[in-house]
Coordinates of N, CA and C in Angstrom, one line a residue:
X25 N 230.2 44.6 -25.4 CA 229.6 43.3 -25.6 C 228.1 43.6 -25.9
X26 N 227.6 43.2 -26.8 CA 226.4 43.1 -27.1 C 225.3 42.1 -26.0
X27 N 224.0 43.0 -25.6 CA 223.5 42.3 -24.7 C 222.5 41.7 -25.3
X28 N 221.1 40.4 -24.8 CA 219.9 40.4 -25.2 C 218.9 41.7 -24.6
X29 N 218.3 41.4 -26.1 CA 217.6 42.6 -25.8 C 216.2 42.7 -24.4
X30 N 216.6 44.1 -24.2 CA 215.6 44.3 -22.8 C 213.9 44.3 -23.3
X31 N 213.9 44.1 -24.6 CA 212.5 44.1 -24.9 C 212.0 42.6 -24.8
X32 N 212.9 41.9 -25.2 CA 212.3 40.3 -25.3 C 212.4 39.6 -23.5
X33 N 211.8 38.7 -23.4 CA 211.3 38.2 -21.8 C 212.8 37.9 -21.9
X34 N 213.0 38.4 -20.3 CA 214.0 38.4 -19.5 C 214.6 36.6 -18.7
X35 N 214.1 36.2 -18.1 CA 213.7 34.9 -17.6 C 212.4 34.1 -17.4
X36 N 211.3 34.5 -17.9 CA 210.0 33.6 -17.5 C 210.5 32.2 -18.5
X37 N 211.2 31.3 -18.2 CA 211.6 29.8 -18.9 C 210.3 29.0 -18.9
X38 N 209.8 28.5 -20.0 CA 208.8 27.4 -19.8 C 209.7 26.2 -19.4
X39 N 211.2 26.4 -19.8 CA 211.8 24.8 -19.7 C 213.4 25.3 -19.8
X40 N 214.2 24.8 -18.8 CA 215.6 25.0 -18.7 C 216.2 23.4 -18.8
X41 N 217.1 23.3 -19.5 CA 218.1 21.6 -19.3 C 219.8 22.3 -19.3
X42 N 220.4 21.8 -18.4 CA 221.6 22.5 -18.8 C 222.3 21.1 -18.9
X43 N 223.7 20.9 -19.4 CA 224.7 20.2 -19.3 C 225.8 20.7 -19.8
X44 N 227.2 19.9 -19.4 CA 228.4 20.6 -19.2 C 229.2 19.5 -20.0
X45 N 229.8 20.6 -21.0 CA 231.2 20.1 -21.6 C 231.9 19.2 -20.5
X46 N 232.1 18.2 -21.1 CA 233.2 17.2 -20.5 C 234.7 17.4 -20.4
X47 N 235.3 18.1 -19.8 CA 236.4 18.7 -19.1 C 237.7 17.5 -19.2
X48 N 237.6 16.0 -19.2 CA 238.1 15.4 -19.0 C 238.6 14.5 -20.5
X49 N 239.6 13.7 -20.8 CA 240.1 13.2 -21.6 C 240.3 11.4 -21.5
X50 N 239.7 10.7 -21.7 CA 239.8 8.9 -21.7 C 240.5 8.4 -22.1
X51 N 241.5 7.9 -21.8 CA 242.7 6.7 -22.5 C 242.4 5.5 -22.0
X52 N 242.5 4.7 -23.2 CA 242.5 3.3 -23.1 C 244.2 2.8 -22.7
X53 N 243.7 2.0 -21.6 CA 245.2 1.6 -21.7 C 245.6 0.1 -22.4
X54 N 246.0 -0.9 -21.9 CA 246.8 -2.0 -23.2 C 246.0 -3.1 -21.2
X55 N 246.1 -2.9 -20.5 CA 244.9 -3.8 -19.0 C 244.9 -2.7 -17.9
X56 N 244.1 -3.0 -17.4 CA 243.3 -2.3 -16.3 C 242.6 -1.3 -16.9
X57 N 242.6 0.1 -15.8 CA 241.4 0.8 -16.3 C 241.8 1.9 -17.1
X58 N 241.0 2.6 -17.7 CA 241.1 3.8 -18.7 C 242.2 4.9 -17.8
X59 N 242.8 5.5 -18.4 CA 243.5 6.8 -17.7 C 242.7 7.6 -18.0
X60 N 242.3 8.9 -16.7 CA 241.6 9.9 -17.5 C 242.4 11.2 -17.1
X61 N 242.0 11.9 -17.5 CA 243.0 13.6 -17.2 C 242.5 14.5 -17.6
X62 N 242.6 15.9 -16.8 CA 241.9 17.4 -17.4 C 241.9 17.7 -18.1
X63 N 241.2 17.9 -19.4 CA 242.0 18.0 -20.6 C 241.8 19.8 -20.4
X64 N 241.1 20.4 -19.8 CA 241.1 22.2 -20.0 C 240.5 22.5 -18.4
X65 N 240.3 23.4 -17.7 CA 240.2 24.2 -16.5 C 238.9 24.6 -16.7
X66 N 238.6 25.5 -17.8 CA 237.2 25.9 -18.0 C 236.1 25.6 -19.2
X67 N 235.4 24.4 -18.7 CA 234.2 24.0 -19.4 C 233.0 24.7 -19.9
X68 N 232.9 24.9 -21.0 CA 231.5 24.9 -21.6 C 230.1 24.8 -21.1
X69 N 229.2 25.1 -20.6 CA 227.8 24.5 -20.0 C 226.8 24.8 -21.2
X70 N 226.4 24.0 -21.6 CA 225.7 24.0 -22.7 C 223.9 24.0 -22.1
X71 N 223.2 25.0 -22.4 CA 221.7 25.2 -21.7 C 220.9 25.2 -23.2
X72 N 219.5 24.3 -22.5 CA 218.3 24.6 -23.9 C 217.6 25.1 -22.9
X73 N 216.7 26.4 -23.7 CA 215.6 27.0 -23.0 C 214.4 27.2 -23.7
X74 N 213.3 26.9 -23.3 CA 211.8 26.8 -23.9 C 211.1 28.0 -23.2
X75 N 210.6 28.7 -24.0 CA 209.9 30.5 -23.8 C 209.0 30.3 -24.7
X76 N 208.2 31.2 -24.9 CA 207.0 31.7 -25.4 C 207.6 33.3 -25.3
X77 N 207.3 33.3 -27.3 CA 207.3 34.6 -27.5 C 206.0 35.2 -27.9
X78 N 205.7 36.2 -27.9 CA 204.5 37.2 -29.1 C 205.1 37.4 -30.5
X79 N 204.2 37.7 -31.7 CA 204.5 37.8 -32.4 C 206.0 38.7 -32.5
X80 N 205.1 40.1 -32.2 CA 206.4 40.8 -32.3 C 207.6 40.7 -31.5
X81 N 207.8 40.2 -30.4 CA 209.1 39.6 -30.0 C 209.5 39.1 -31.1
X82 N 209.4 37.8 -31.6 CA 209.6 37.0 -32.4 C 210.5 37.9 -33.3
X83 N 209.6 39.6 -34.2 CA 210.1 39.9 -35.1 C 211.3 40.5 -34.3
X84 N 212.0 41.1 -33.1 CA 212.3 42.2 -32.2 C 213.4 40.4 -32.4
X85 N 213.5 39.1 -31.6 CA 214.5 38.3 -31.8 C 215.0 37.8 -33.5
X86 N 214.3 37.8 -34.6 CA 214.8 38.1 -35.9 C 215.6 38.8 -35.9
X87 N 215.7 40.1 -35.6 CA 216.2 41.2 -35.9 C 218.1 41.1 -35.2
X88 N 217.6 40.6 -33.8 CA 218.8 40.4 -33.1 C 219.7 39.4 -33.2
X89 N 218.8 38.0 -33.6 CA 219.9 36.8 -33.9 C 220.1 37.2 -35.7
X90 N 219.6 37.8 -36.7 CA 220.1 37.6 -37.8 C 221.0 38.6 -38.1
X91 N 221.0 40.1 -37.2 CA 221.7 40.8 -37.8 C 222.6 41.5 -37.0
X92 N 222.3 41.6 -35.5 CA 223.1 42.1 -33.9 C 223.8 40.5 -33.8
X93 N 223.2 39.5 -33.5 CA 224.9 38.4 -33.3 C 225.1 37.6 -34.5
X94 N 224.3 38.4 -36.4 CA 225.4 37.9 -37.0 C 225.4 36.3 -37.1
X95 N 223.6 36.0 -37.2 CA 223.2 34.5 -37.1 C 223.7 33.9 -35.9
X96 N 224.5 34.2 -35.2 CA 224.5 33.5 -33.6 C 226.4 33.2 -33.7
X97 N 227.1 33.9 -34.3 CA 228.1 33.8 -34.7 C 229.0 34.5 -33.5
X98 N 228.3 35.8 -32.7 CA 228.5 36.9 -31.8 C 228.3 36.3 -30.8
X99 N 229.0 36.4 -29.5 CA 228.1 36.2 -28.0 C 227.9 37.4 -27.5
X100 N 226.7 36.6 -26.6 CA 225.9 38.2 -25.8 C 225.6 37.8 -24.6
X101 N 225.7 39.0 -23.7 CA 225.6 38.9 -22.3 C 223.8 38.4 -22.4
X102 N 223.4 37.7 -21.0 CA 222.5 37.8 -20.7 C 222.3 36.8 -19.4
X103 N 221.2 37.2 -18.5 CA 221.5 36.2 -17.4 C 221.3 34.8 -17.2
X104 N 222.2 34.5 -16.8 CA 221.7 32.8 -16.6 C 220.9 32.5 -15.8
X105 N 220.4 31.4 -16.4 CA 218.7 30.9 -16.3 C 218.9 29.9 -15.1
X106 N 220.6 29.5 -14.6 CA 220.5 28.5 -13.2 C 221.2 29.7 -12.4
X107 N 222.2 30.1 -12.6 CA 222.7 31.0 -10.9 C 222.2 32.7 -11.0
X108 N 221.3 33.2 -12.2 CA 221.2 34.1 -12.2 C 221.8 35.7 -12.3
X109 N 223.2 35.1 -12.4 CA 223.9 36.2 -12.7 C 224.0 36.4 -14.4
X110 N 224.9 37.5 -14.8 CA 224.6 37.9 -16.3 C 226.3 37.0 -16.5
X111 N 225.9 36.5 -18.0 CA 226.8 35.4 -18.4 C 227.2 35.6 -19.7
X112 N 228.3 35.8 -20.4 CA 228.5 35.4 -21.9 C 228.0 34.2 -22.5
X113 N 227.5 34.0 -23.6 CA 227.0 33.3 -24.4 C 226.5 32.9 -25.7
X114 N 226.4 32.3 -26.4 CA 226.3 32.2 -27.7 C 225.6 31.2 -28.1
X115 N 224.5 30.8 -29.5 CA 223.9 30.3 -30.0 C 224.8 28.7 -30.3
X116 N 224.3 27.7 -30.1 CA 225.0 26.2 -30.2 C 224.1 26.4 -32.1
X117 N 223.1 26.3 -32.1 CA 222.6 26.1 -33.5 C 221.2 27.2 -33.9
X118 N 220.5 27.3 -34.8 CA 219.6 28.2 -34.7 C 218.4 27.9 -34.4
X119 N 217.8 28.8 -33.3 CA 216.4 28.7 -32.8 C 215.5 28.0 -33.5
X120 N 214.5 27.2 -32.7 CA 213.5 26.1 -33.4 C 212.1 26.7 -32.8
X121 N 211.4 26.8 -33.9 CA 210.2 27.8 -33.6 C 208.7 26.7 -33.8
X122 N 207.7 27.0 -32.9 CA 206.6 26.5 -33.0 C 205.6 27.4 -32.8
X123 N 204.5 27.6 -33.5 CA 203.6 28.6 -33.7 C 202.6 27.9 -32.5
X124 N 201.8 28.2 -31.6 CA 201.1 27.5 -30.8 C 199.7 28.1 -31.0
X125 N 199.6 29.6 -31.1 CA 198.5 30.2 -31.1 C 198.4 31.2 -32.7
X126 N 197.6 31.1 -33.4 CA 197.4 31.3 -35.0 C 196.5 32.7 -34.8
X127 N 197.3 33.7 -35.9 CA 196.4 34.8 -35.6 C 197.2 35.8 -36.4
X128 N 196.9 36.9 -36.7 CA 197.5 38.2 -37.1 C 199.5 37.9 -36.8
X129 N 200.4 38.9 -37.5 CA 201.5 38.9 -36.7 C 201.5 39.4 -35.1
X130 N 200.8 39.8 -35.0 CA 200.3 40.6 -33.7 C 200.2 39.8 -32.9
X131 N 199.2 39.1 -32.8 CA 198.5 38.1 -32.0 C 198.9 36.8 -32.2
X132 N 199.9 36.4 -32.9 CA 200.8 35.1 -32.8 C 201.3 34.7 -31.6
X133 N 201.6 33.4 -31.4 CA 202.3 33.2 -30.1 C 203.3 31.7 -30.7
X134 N 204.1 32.3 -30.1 CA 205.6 31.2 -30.6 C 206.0 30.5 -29.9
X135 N 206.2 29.6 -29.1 CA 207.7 28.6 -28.4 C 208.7 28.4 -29.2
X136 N 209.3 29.0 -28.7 CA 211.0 28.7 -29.0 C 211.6 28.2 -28.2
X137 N 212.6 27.6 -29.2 CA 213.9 26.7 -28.1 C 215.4 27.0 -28.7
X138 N 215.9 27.2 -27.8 CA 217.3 28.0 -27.8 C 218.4 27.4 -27.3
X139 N 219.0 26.5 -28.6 CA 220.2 25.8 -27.7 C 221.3 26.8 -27.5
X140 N 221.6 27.0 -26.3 CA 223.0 28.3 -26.1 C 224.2 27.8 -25.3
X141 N 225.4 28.2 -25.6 CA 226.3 27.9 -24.8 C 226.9 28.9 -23.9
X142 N 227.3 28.4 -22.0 CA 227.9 29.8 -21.6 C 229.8 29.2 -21.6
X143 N 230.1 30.7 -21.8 CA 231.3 30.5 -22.2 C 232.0 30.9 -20.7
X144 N 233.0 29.8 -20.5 CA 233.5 30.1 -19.3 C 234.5 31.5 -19.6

């Protein structure tokens, strides 16, 4: 299993939101109320996380989401950002980047946000 890399920040989150696949199924019925039912055992939890990278992270996460998972195609262990253990996971869509501090590649500073899913 391919991990995140130990060079890019580990957990310092400027911003965690998690929410969870909806596990359940809604039928309309013909009067009274909707029927609802499990539709699967193990849900999805879908997390966005807001970081600050340096430049060169930045180039160090290029390198991993375009060519180690394969545009985000691959999942990779890394720990979760609510119970802290290490989790499978995978990119929901590709990282949205904001340049915050202007400067050399060096001296760049980035926020990124990373929609990811953990895979039950």
């Amino acid at each position: 299993m391919v991990a995140w890399p130990a060079t890019l920040p580990q957990s310092p989150y400027l911003k965690v939101t998690e929410t969870r696949q909806s596990a359940t199924l809604r039928s309309a019925m013909d009067a009274g109320p909707p029927k609802v039912r499990r539709r699967f055992t193990a849900a999805v939890r879908h997390i966005d996380v807001v970081m600050f990278l340096t430049g060169p992270q930045k180039t160090t996460f290029d390198t991993f989401f375009n060519t180690t998972i394969s545009e985000g195609a691959v999942s990779f262990d890394w720990t979760d950002p609510i119970s802290g253990g290490t989790v499978s996971m995978r990119f929901r869509e590709p990282p949205a980047w904001t340049q915050v501090r202007a400067g050399t590649v060096a001296n760049k500073l980035w926020q990124a946000v990373f929609a990811l899913e953990i895979l039950p």
